[in-house]
Coordinates of C-alpha atoms in Angstrom, one line a residue:
Chain A
M1 CA 0.0 -0.2 0.1
N2 CA 1.1 3.6 -0.6
I3 CA -0.3 5.4 2.1
A4 CA -0.5 9.4 2.4
Q5 CA 2.0 10.8 4.1
G6 CA 3.1 14.4 5.1
I7 CA 1.5 18.1 4.4
W8 CA -1.4 17.8 2.2
P9 CA -3.1 21.4 2.0
P10 CA -6.9 21.3 1.7
A11 CA -6.7 23.7 -1.5
A12 CA -9.4 26.5 -1.5
T13 CA -11.6 26.9 -4.3
P14 CA -11.7 30.4 -6.1
F15 CA -14.7 31.5 -7.4
R16 CA -15.8 34.3 -9.9
A17 CA -18.1 37.3 -9.2
D18 CA -20.8 35.0 -10.4
L19 CA -19.7 32.0 -8.2
S20 CA -18.8 29.6 -10.9
I21 CA -15.4 28.1 -10.2
D22 CA -12.5 30.0 -11.6
F23 CA -10.5 26.8 -12.9
D24 CA -7.7 28.7 -14.1
R25 CA -6.8 30.3 -10.7
Y26 CA -7.6 27.2 -8.7
I27 CA -5.2 24.7 -11.1
A28 CA -2.5 27.4 -10.6
H29 CA -2.7 27.8 -6.7
C30 CA -2.9 23.8 -6.7
L31 CA 0.6 23.6 -9.0
R32 CA 2.2 26.4 -6.7
L33 CA 1.2 24.3 -3.5
L34 CA 2.9 21.2 -4.6
A35 CA 5.9 23.4 -6.1
D36 CA 6.1 25.4 -2.6
G37 CA 6.2 21.8 -0.7
A38 CA 3.0 20.0 -0.3
H39 CA 3.3 16.4 -0.7
G40 CA -0.2 16.1 -2.2
L41 CA -3.8 18.0 -2.1
A42 CA -6.4 17.1 -0.1
V43 CA -8.9 18.8 -2.5
L44 CA -12.9 18.8 -2.3
G45 CA -12.9 19.3 1.8
T46 CA -14.2 21.7 4.1
T47 CA -11.9 24.3 3.2
S48 CA -12.5 23.7 -0.6
E49 CA -16.2 24.6 0.2
A50 CA -16.8 20.8 -1.6
N51 CA -20.1 20.7 0.1
S52 CA -21.2 23.9 -1.7
L53 CA -20.1 22.4 -5.1
D54 CA -22.9 20.5 -7.1
F55 CA -21.7 17.0 -7.9
A56 CA -21.1 17.6 -11.4
E57 CA -18.6 20.2 -10.3
R58 CA -16.9 18.0 -7.7
E59 CA -16.4 15.7 -10.6
A60 CA -15.1 18.3 -13.0
V61 CA -12.5 19.7 -10.4
L62 CA -10.9 16.5 -10.1
E63 CA -11.0 15.8 -14.0
R64 CA -9.5 19.3 -14.7
L65 CA -6.8 18.8 -12.0
V66 CA -5.6 15.5 -13.7
A67 CA -6.0 17.1 -17.1
A68 CA -3.6 19.9 -16.0
N69 CA -0.9 17.1 -15.3
I70 CA -1.3 16.8 -11.5
A71 CA -0.6 13.3 -10.9
A72 CA -3.7 11.6 -9.6
D73 CA -1.9 10.0 -6.6
K74 CA -1.3 13.2 -5.2
L75 CA -4.9 13.7 -4.8
L76 CA -6.9 12.9 -1.9
P77 CA -10.3 14.1 -2.7
G78 CA -13.5 14.4 -0.3
T79 CA -16.2 12.4 -1.6
G80 CA -18.7 12.1 1.2
A81 CA -22.5 12.6 0.9
T82 CA -25.5 12.3 2.9
S83 CA -26.7 9.4 0.5
L84 CA -25.0 6.0 -0.1
G85 CA -25.5 6.4 -3.8
D86 CA -24.1 10.0 -4.4
A87 CA -21.1 8.9 -1.9
V88 CA -20.5 5.8 -4.2
R89 CA -20.9 7.9 -7.3
L90 CA -18.4 10.5 -6.1
T91 CA -16.1 7.7 -4.8
R92 CA -16.0 5.7 -7.8
H93 CA -15.3 8.5 -10.1
A94 CA -12.3 9.5 -8.1
V95 CA -10.9 5.9 -7.7
G96 CA -11.4 5.7 -11.5
L97 CA -9.2 8.6 -12.0
G98 CA -6.5 7.0 -9.9
V99 CA -6.6 9.1 -6.9
R100 CA -4.4 8.1 -3.9
G101 CA -7.4 7.6 -1.8
V102 CA -10.7 9.7 -0.6
L103 CA -11.6 11.4 2.5
L104 CA -14.8 10.1 3.6
L105 CA -17.2 12.2 5.6
P106 CA -19.9 10.1 7.7
P107 CA -23.4 10.6 6.0
F108 CA -24.3 13.8 7.7
Y109 CA -27.9 14.5 7.6
Y110 CA -29.5 12.5 10.5
K111 CA -27.9 12.9 13.9
G112 CA -27.3 10.7 17.0
V113 CA -26.8 7.4 14.7
A114 CA -25.0 4.5 16.1
D115 CA -21.8 2.9 15.2
E116 CA -23.6 0.4 13.9
G117 CA -25.4 2.3 11.1
L118 CA -22.2 4.3 10.3
F119 CA -20.4 0.6 10.0
A120 CA -23.0 -0.4 7.6
F121 CA -22.7 2.7 5.4
V122 CA -19.2 2.2 5.0
S123 CA -19.3 -1.4 4.4
A124 CA -22.0 -0.9 1.7
L125 CA -19.7 1.8 0.1
I126 CA -16.7 -0.2 -0.2
E127 CA -18.8 -3.3 -1.3
R128 CA -20.4 -1.0 -4.2
V129 CA -17.1 0.9 -5.3
G130 CA -15.3 -2.7 -5.4
G131 CA -11.9 -3.5 -6.3
D132 CA -8.6 -3.0 -4.6
R133 CA -7.6 0.6 -5.5
L134 CA -10.1 2.0 -2.8
K135 CA -8.2 3.6 0.1
L136 CA -10.5 5.5 2.4
Y137 CA -9.5 8.2 4.9
L138 CA -12.2 8.8 7.7
Y139 CA -13.0 12.6 7.7
N140 CA -13.9 13.6 11.3
F141 CA -15.2 16.7 11.8
P142 CA -18.2 16.7 14.3
Q143 CA -18.4 20.5 14.6
M144 CA -20.0 20.1 11.1
T145 CA -21.7 16.9 10.8
G146 CA -22.8 16.2 14.4
I147 CA -21.3 12.7 14.1
V148 CA -18.0 11.2 15.4
W149 CA -15.9 8.3 13.9
S150 CA -15.6 6.8 17.2
V151 CA -12.2 5.2 18.2
A152 CA -14.1 1.7 18.6
L153 CA -15.7 2.2 15.3
V154 CA -12.5 3.3 13.5
G155 CA -11.0 0.0 15.1
R156 CA -13.8 -2.2 13.7
L157 CA -13.7 -0.7 10.2
R158 CA -9.8 -1.3 10.1
N159 CA -10.2 -4.7 11.4
A160 CA -13.0 -5.5 8.8
F161 CA -11.1 -3.7 5.8
P162 CA -7.5 -3.6 6.5
E163 CA -6.6 -2.8 3.1
T164 CA -8.9 0.0 2.5
V165 CA -9.5 1.8 5.4
V166 CA -6.1 3.3 5.9
G167 CA -6.3 6.6 7.7
L168 CA -8.4 9.4 9.4
K169 CA -8.1 13.2 9.2
D170 CA -9.3 14.6 12.6
S171 CA -10.7 18.2 12.4
S172 CA -12.2 18.2 15.9
G173 CA -9.3 19.7 17.8
D174 CA -9.7 17.0 20.2
V175 CA -6.3 16.5 21.4
A176 CA -7.5 13.5 23.6
Y177 CA -9.4 11.8 20.8
L178 CA -6.2 12.6 18.5
D179 CA -4.1 10.5 21.1
K180 CA -6.3 7.7 21.5
L181 CA -6.4 7.0 17.9
L182 CA -2.5 7.4 17.9
E183 CA -2.1 5.0 20.4
S184 CA -4.5 2.6 19.3
Y185 CA -3.5 2.1 15.9
P186 CA 0.1 2.2 15.1
G187 CA 0.4 2.4 11.2
F188 CA -3.1 4.1 10.7
A189 CA -2.6 7.3 8.9
V190 CA -3.7 9.9 11.1
F191 CA -3.7 13.9 9.9
P192 CA -4.6 16.5 12.4
S193 CA -6.2 19.4 10.8
S194 CA -3.9 22.0 12.4
E195 CA -0.2 22.5 12.4
A196 CA -0.2 23.6 15.8
L197 CA -1.1 20.2 16.6
L198 CA 1.6 18.5 14.1
L199 CA 4.7 18.5 16.1
A200 CA 3.0 16.7 19.2
A201 CA 1.1 14.4 16.8
L202 CA 4.2 13.5 14.7
R203 CA 5.9 12.5 18.0
K204 CA 3.2 10.0 18.6
G205 CA 3.1 8.7 15.3
A206 CA 0.9 11.0 13.1
A207 CA 1.2 10.9 9.2
G208 CA 1.3 14.6 8.8
C209 CA -1.4 17.4 8.9
I210 CA -4.1 18.6 6.4
S211 CA -4.6 22.3 7.3
A212 CA -6.6 25.1 5.9
T213 CA -3.7 27.6 6.8
A214 CA -1.3 25.3 4.5
N215 CA -2.8 27.4 1.6
T216 CA -0.8 30.2 2.6
H217 CA 1.9 28.8 4.6
V218 CA 2.6 25.2 3.3
T219 CA 6.7 26.0 3.0
E220 CA 7.1 26.6 6.6
I221 CA 4.5 23.7 7.5
R222 CA 6.6 21.6 5.4
G223 CA 9.8 22.5 7.0
L224 CA 8.5 21.6 10.4
F225 CA 7.3 18.2 9.1
D226 CA 10.9 17.7 7.5
R227 CA 12.8 18.5 10.6
W228 CA 10.4 17.6 13.6
R229 CA 13.2 15.5 15.1
E230 CA 15.7 18.1 14.3
S231 CA 16.9 20.9 17.2
D232 CA 15.1 23.6 15.7
A233 CA 11.7 21.7 15.6
A234 CA 10.1 23.7 18.6
A235 CA 11.2 26.9 16.8
L236 CA 9.7 26.0 13.5
H237 CA 6.5 24.7 15.6
N238 CA 6.2 28.3 17.3
Q239 CA 6.5 29.8 14.1
V240 CA 3.6 28.0 12.4
S241 CA 1.6 28.1 15.3
S242 CA 1.8 31.7 15.9
V243 CA 0.5 32.3 12.3
R244 CA -2.1 29.6 12.9
R245 CA -3.8 31.2 15.8
L246 CA -3.8 34.4 14.5
V247 CA -5.6 33.6 11.3
Q248 CA -8.2 31.3 13.4
N249 CA -9.3 34.4 15.1
Y250 CA -11.3 34.6 12.1
P251 CA -13.9 32.6 10.3
L252 CA -11.1 30.1 8.8
I253 CA -12.4 29.8 5.1
P254 CA -13.1 33.6 4.4
A255 CA -9.8 34.2 6.4
V256 CA -7.6 32.0 4.3
K257 CA -9.2 33.3 1.0
A258 CA -8.7 37.1 2.2
L259 CA -5.2 35.9 2.9
L260 CA -4.9 34.2 -1.1
A261 CA -6.5 37.3 -2.4
A262 CA -3.8 39.7 -0.8
R263 CA -1.2 37.3 -1.9
D264 CA -2.3 37.0 -5.6
K265 CA -3.9 40.6 -5.6
A266 CA -6.9 38.9 -7.2
N267 CA -10.2 39.7 -5.8
N268 CA -11.7 36.6 -7.1
W269 CA -10.4 34.7 -4.2
L270 CA -12.7 36.8 -1.6
H271 CA -16.1 34.9 -3.0
V272 CA -17.5 32.2 -1.0
R273 CA -20.5 30.5 -1.6
P274 CA -23.6 30.9 0.4
P275 CA -24.1 30.3 3.4
L276 CA -20.6 31.4 3.9
E277 CA -19.9 35.0 3.9
P278 CA -16.7 37.1 2.7
L279 CA -14.5 38.7 5.2
D280 CA -15.8 42.2 5.9
P281 CA -12.8 44.7 4.6
Q282 CA -12.2 45.9 8.2
S283 CA -11.4 42.6 9.4
R284 CA -9.5 41.7 6.3
S285 CA -7.3 44.8 6.9
V286 CA -6.7 43.9 10.7
L287 CA -5.7 40.4 9.9
L288 CA -3.1 41.3 6.9
A289 CA -1.7 43.9 9.2
A290 CA -1.5 41.7 12.0
L291 CA 0.0 38.8 9.9
T292 CA 2.6 41.2 8.2
K293 CA 3.5 42.4 12.1
L294 CA 3.9 38.9 13.2
R295 CA 5.8 37.2 10.3
G296 CA 6.9 40.1 8.0
T297 CA 6.0 40.6 4.3
A298 CA 7.8 37.3 3.2
V299 CA 4.9 35.0 4.6
L300 CA 2.5 35.8 1.9
A301 CA 5.4 35.4 -0.8
S302 CA 7.1 31.8 -0.2
T303 CA 7.7 31.1 -3.8
Chain B
M1 CA -51.9 31.9 -4.7
N2 CA -52.8 28.2 -3.8
I3 CA -51.4 28.0 -0.4
A4 CA -50.9 24.3 0.9
Q5 CA -53.3 23.8 4.0
G6 CA -54.2 20.8 6.0
I7 CA -52.7 17.1 6.7
W8 CA -49.8 16.6 4.6
P9 CA -48.2 13.4 5.5
P10 CA -44.5 13.1 5.0
A11 CA -44.7 9.7 3.1
A12 CA -42.1 7.2 4.1
T13 CA -40.0 5.4 1.6
P14 CA -40.4 1.7 1.1
F15 CA -37.0 -0.2 0.2
R16 CA -36.5 -3.5 -1.0
A17 CA -34.1 -6.0 1.0
D18 CA -31.2 -4.7 -1.4
L19 CA -32.3 -1.3 -0.3
S20 CA -33.6 -0.1 -4.0
I21 CA -36.8 1.8 -3.7
D22 CA -39.9 -0.5 -3.7
F23 CA -41.8 2.0 -6.1
D24 CA -44.9 -0.3 -6.3
R25 CA -45.4 -0.2 -2.5
Y26 CA -44.9 3.6 -2.2
I27 CA -47.2 4.6 -4.9
A28 CA -49.7 2.5 -3.4
H29 CA -48.8 3.8 0.2
C30 CA -49.1 7.4 -1.2
L31 CA -52.5 6.8 -3.0
R32 CA -53.9 5.0 0.3
L33 CA -52.9 8.3 2.3
L34 CA -54.6 10.5 -0.1
A35 CA -57.7 8.2 0.2
D36 CA -57.8 8.0 3.9
G37 CA -57.8 11.9 4.3
A38 CA -54.4 13.4 3.8
H39 CA -54.8 16.7 1.7
G40 CA -51.5 16.3 0.0
L41 CA -48.4 14.6 0.4
A42 CA -45.1 16.3 1.8
V43 CA -42.8 13.4 0.0
L44 CA -39.0 13.6 0.1
G45 CA -38.6 14.9 3.6
T46 CA -36.8 13.6 6.5
T47 CA -39.1 10.7 7.2
S48 CA -38.9 10.0 3.7
E49 CA -35.0 9.4 3.9
A50 CA -34.8 11.9 1.2
N51 CA -31.2 12.8 2.4
S52 CA -30.3 9.0 1.9
L53 CA -31.8 8.8 -1.8
D54 CA -29.5 9.9 -4.2
F55 CA -30.4 13.0 -6.4
A56 CA -31.5 10.9 -9.4
E57 CA -33.7 8.8 -7.0
R58 CA -35.2 11.7 -5.5
E59 CA -36.1 13.1 -9.2
A60 CA -37.4 9.5 -10.1
V61 CA -39.7 9.6 -7.1
L62 CA -41.7 12.6 -8.3
E63 CA -42.0 11.3 -11.6
R64 CA -43.4 8.1 -10.6
L65 CA -46.0 9.9 -8.3
V66 CA -46.9 12.1 -11.1
A67 CA -47.2 9.0 -13.6
A68 CA -49.4 7.5 -11.0
N69 CA -51.7 10.2 -11.8
I70 CA -51.3 11.8 -8.0
A71 CA -52.2 15.5 -8.9
A72 CA -48.8 17.4 -8.8
D73 CA -50.5 20.0 -6.7
K74 CA -51.0 17.3 -4.1
L75 CA -47.1 17.3 -3.5
L76 CA -44.6 19.2 -1.5
P77 CA -41.3 17.6 -2.0
G78 CA -38.3 18.6 0.0
T79 CA -35.6 19.8 -2.6
G80 CA -33.2 21.0 0.0
A81 CA -29.3 20.2 -0.6
T82 CA -26.0 21.5 0.9
S83 CA -25.0 23.1 -2.3
L84 CA -27.0 26.0 -4.3
G85 CA -26.5 24.2 -7.6
D86 CA -28.0 20.9 -6.3
A87 CA -30.7 22.7 -4.5
V88 CA -31.7 24.6 -7.7
R89 CA -31.7 21.3 -10.0
L90 CA -34.1 19.7 -7.9
T91 CA -36.2 22.6 -7.0
R92 CA -36.5 23.2 -10.8
H93 CA -37.2 19.6 -11.6
A94 CA -40.0 19.8 -8.9
V95 CA -41.4 23.1 -10.1
G96 CA -41.4 21.9 -13.8
L97 CA -43.6 18.9 -12.6
G98 CA -45.9 21.4 -11.4
V99 CA -45.7 20.9 -7.7
R100 CA -47.4 22.7 -5.2
G101 CA -44.7 24.1 -3.4
V102 CA -41.4 22.7 -2.1
L103 CA -40.0 22.1 1.2
L104 CA -36.6 23.8 1.7
L105 CA -34.0 23.0 4.4
P106 CA -31.1 25.4 4.8
P107 CA -27.8 24.3 3.4
F108 CA -26.9 22.2 6.2
Y109 CA -23.4 21.4 5.9
Y110 CA -21.6 24.5 7.7
K111 CA -22.7 25.5 11.0
G112 CA -22.6 28.6 12.8
V113 CA -23.6 30.3 9.6
A114 CA -25.2 33.9 9.8
D115 CA -28.7 34.8 8.5
E116 CA -26.8 36.8 6.0
G117 CA -25.5 33.8 4.5
L118 CA -28.9 31.9 4.5
F119 CA -30.3 35.0 3.0
A120 CA -27.9 35.0 0.0
F121 CA -28.8 31.3 -0.2
V122 CA -32.5 31.4 -0.9
S123 CA -32.2 34.5 -2.7
A124 CA -29.8 33.0 -5.2
L125 CA -32.2 30.0 -5.2
I126 CA -35.3 32.0 -6.1
E127 CA -33.3 33.8 -8.7
R128 CA -31.9 30.8 -10.4
V129 CA -35.1 28.9 -10.4
G130 CA -37.0 31.7 -11.7
G131 CA -40.4 32.3 -12.5
D132 CA -43.5 32.8 -10.6
R133 CA -44.5 28.9 -10.1
L134 CA -42.0 28.4 -7.2
K135 CA -43.6 28.6 -3.7
L136 CA -41.2 27.7 -0.8
Y137 CA -42.0 26.2 2.4
L138 CA -38.9 26.5 4.5
Y139 CA -37.9 23.5 6.4
N140 CA -37.1 24.2 10.1
F141 CA -35.3 21.1 11.9
P142 CA -32.1 22.2 13.9
Q143 CA -31.7 18.8 15.3
M144 CA -30.6 17.7 12.1
T145 CA -29.4 20.6 10.4
G146 CA -27.9 22.7 13.3
I147 CA -29.5 25.5 11.7
V148 CA -32.4 27.7 12.6
W149 CA -34.4 29.4 10.0
S150 CA -34.7 32.6 12.7
V151 CA -38.0 34.4 13.2
A152 CA -36.1 37.7 12.1
L153 CA -34.8 35.9 8.9
V154 CA -38.3 34.3 7.9
G155 CA -39.7 37.9 8.2
R156 CA -37.1 39.2 6.0
L157 CA -37.4 36.4 3.4
R158 CA -41.4 37.1 3.5
N159 CA -40.8 40.9 2.7
A160 CA -38.4 40.2 0.0
F161 CA -40.3 37.5 -1.7
P162 CA -43.7 37.9 -0.6
E163 CA -45.1 35.5 -3.4
T164 CA -42.5 32.8 -3.4
V165 CA -41.7 32.4 0.4
V166 CA -45.1 31.2 1.7
G167 CA -44.9 28.9 4.6
L168 CA -42.7 26.9 7.1
K169 CA -42.5 23.3 8.4
D170 CA -41.3 23.3 12.2
S171 CA -39.9 20.1 13.3
S172 CA -37.9 21.5 16.1
G173 CA -40.5 20.9 18.5
D174 CA -39.8 24.3 20.0
V175 CA -43.4 25.7 20.9
A176 CA -42.2 29.1 21.7
Y177 CA -40.6 29.2 18.3
L178 CA -43.7 28.0 16.6
D179 CA -45.9 30.5 18.7
K180 CA -43.6 33.5 17.7
L181 CA -43.9 32.5 14.1
L182 CA -47.9 32.2 14.1
E183 CA -48.0 35.7 16.0
S184 CA -45.6 37.4 14.1
Y185 CA -46.8 36.4 10.4
P186 CA -50.5 36.0 10.0
G187 CA -51.4 34.4 6.7
F188 CA -47.7 32.5 6.5
A189 CA -48.6 28.8 6.4
V190 CA -47.0 27.2 9.1
F191 CA -46.9 23.6 9.9
P192 CA -46.1 21.8 13.0
S193 CA -44.4 18.5 12.6
S194 CA -46.8 16.8 15.3
E195 CA -50.1 16.2 15.6
A196 CA -49.9 16.7 19.5
L197 CA -49.3 20.3 18.5
L198 CA -51.9 20.6 15.9
L199 CA -55.1 21.5 18.0
A200 CA -53.2 24.5 19.8
A201 CA -51.3 25.6 16.4
L202 CA -54.6 25.7 14.6
R203 CA -55.9 28.0 17.3
K204 CA -53.4 30.4 16.6
G205 CA -53.4 30.4 12.9
A206 CA -51.7 27.1 11.9
A207 CA -52.1 25.9 8.1
G208 CA -52.1 22.2 9.4
C209 CA -49.1 19.6 10.1
I210 CA -46.9 17.4 8.4
S211 CA -46.3 14.8 10.8
A212 CA -44.5 11.3 10.7
T213 CA -47.1 9.4 12.4
A214 CA -49.7 10.6 9.6
N215 CA -48.1 7.7 7.8
T216 CA -50.3 5.5 9.8
H217 CA -52.9 7.5 11.6
V218 CA -53.8 9.9 8.8
T219 CA -57.6 9.5 9.3
E220 CA -57.6 10.5 12.6
I221 CA -55.4 13.4 12.6
R222 CA -57.7 14.7 9.6
G223 CA -60.4 14.3 12.0
L224 CA -59.2 16.6 14.3
F225 CA -58.1 19.1 11.6
D226 CA -61.8 19.0 10.5
R227 CA -63.5 19.1 13.6
W228 CA -61.0 21.6 15.7
R229 CA -63.5 24.2 16.3
E230 CA -66.2 21.4 17.5
S231 CA -66.9 20.2 21.1
D232 CA -65.1 17.0 20.6
A233 CA -61.8 18.5 19.6
A234 CA -60.0 17.8 22.9
A235 CA -60.8 14.3 22.7
L236 CA -59.7 13.9 19.4
H237 CA -56.6 15.9 20.5
N238 CA -55.8 13.3 23.2
Q239 CA -56.7 10.5 21.0
V240 CA -54.1 11.3 18.4
S241 CA -51.3 12.8 20.9
S242 CA -51.5 9.6 23.0
V243 CA -50.5 7.5 19.7
R244 CA -48.0 10.2 18.9
R245 CA -46.2 10.1 22.3
L246 CA -46.3 6.2 22.1
V247 CA -44.6 6.1 18.9
Q248 CA -42.1 8.9 19.6
N249 CA -40.7 6.9 22.6
Y250 CA -38.6 5.0 19.8
P251 CA -36.4 6.3 16.8
L252 CA -39.3 7.8 15.0
I253 CA -38.6 6.4 11.2
P254 CA -37.9 3.1 11.8
A255 CA -41.1 2.9 14.4
V256 CA -43.4 4.3 11.5
K257 CA -41.9 1.7 9.3
A258 CA -42.4 -0.9 11.8
L259 CA -46.2 -0.1 12.1
L260 CA -46.3 0.3 8.1
A261 CA -44.8 -3.3 8.0
A262 CA -47.3 -4.7 10.5
R263 CA -50.2 -2.8 8.9
D264 CA -49.6 -4.1 5.3
K265 CA -47.8 -7.4 6.6
A266 CA -45.1 -6.4 4.3
N267 CA -41.5 -6.7 5.4
N268 CA -40.0 -4.6 2.7
W269 CA -41.5 -1.7 5.1
L270 CA -38.6 -2.6 7.9
H271 CA -35.9 -1.6 5.7
V272 CA -34.1 1.7 6.5
R273 CA -30.9 2.9 4.7
P274 CA -27.8 3.6 6.8
P275 CA -27.0 5.3 8.7
L276 CA -30.4 4.5 10.2
E277 CA -31.1 1.2 11.8
P278 CA -34.2 -0.9 11.9
L279 CA -36.0 -1.2 15.0
D280 CA -35.2 -4.7 16.5
P281 CA -37.7 -7.2 16.5
Q282 CA -38.0 -7.0 20.6
S283 CA -38.8 -3.2 20.3
R284 CA -41.3 -3.9 17.3
S285 CA -43.1 -6.4 19.3
V286 CA -43.6 -4.3 22.6
L287 CA -44.5 -1.0 20.4
L288 CA -47.1 -3.0 18.5
A289 CA -48.6 -4.4 21.5
A290 CA -48.7 -1.1 23.4
L291 CA -50.4 0.7 20.2
T292 CA -53.0 -2.2 20.2
K293 CA -53.6 -2.0 23.9
L294 CA -53.9 1.7 23.4
R295 CA -56.2 1.8 20.7
G296 CA -57.4 -1.4 19.4
T297 CA -56.8 -2.8 16.3
A298 CA -58.7 -0.6 14.4
V299 CA -55.3 2.0 14.5
L300 CA -53.7 0.1 11.9
A301 CA -56.7 -0.4 9.3
S302 CA -58.1 2.7 8.9
T303 CA -59.1 2.1 5.4

């Protein structure tokens, strides 16, 4: 198996003023992330506003990336949906393109569902997609889904599908949960969603991280990943963590897009699809000024 | 305008053992609901497991109903989705068939979104669907979506789109919210989701109710609706409420399906799609026995 490891930014999706996808800017951004140090791209996740894209767009995004000569094995797209049928459709399409794996949200409409029901959903998906090319990374984000991939369920899924259920991205921010996963399942590819958790997690066996702020700071986060056993690791950790702490004082997706707009001098980056709202101009100015003060202008010009 | 009123059961969706839709049984169930007193059918909602159907199935369900000569103006389908594009697609399709209106969930992936973002979503949907045949009923179910159509936002939407935003189904069970809506917006078609709330709500101007338990008890609920100003209204209220209280001691959707399986002697009704789970046989027996004791065998044989 060729399990994903390292820094996989959840690439943000730029929109035009009419909210259609700005594919040219998107491809350029993805290529830059890879050039700047990303091991691969966790596209079509929460930061990408994937659940605000329609299903045809989610398929088009992957096809455009592959058409732009980004190797499919550098892609870890989200293929979750509330219905088994739609999750199967999106997963089959992604696997057909040759992606490294898929990030799977639990079916997120009903709440209070039991592990047994989630197990049935994943089992049915694996059976229907079929083949041995499917590699599933569970996507845990209870703040959005209202559902946790419990540590017990993760273990049960790994046991039942050891060649298929190979990892998990944890966006919960719950360090006790993250630690429990890392302790319980050595070799399972666990990715926290913040570089502020990366160093501690790597010491416990994490695979890397999938962080929204890697959209603008991938080189520095990659530096920490490469040097986490070195003597300057704590300093690198402090550096990336201070940026992260600053940005996450704001609504994270609009804030990341505001930083990309400033970096690229491109207002299309400011657009978000409803129900999200763009950062107001005042907050944008304050964020940019604070970031400049914190890290110097080089922060937004890593290439 | 021809606003929906009365008892609109959220018709449950029967599945075969392979979890495909049992359309014959579904159509028979819908015809029976109408024959038994339903004013119309609120299909493709939560009780219908609509978010566990894929989009092609959601369209097929409506087409089958119309092909079975159920008048489209007796249909109030759910057309919500997390993305604007998919919600527009489903809404356009439903409006094209001539439905009475559509029940719209808020975009339910992101949490903590502001009224402004929800307003932008609904505005964009109305603009993109276009025409004057679209009648929107907001679908409020914060226990599933994590989002409330706030009373203020409902007012704002009504003011901005008085010919389009005509009603709301409230599944929150929050009586203070329901009352506030009824007080604030006379003429707005508000439907509580439980017949236990129906009498009090009708006295305050509600339009009717859209209740899961109307799948099995529509005649009695219709009786209460027709006679709510009569001297036996309190007795009718007590009757339907006692059934409702009993059934909602169980997971509501599997419990309703268990009752339909017993009524029709058809095990296909027991199937639910993951992540939901069927009621276990023991609970089924207890529920059926309790209901028989409470209401007599006639309860499940209203036709």
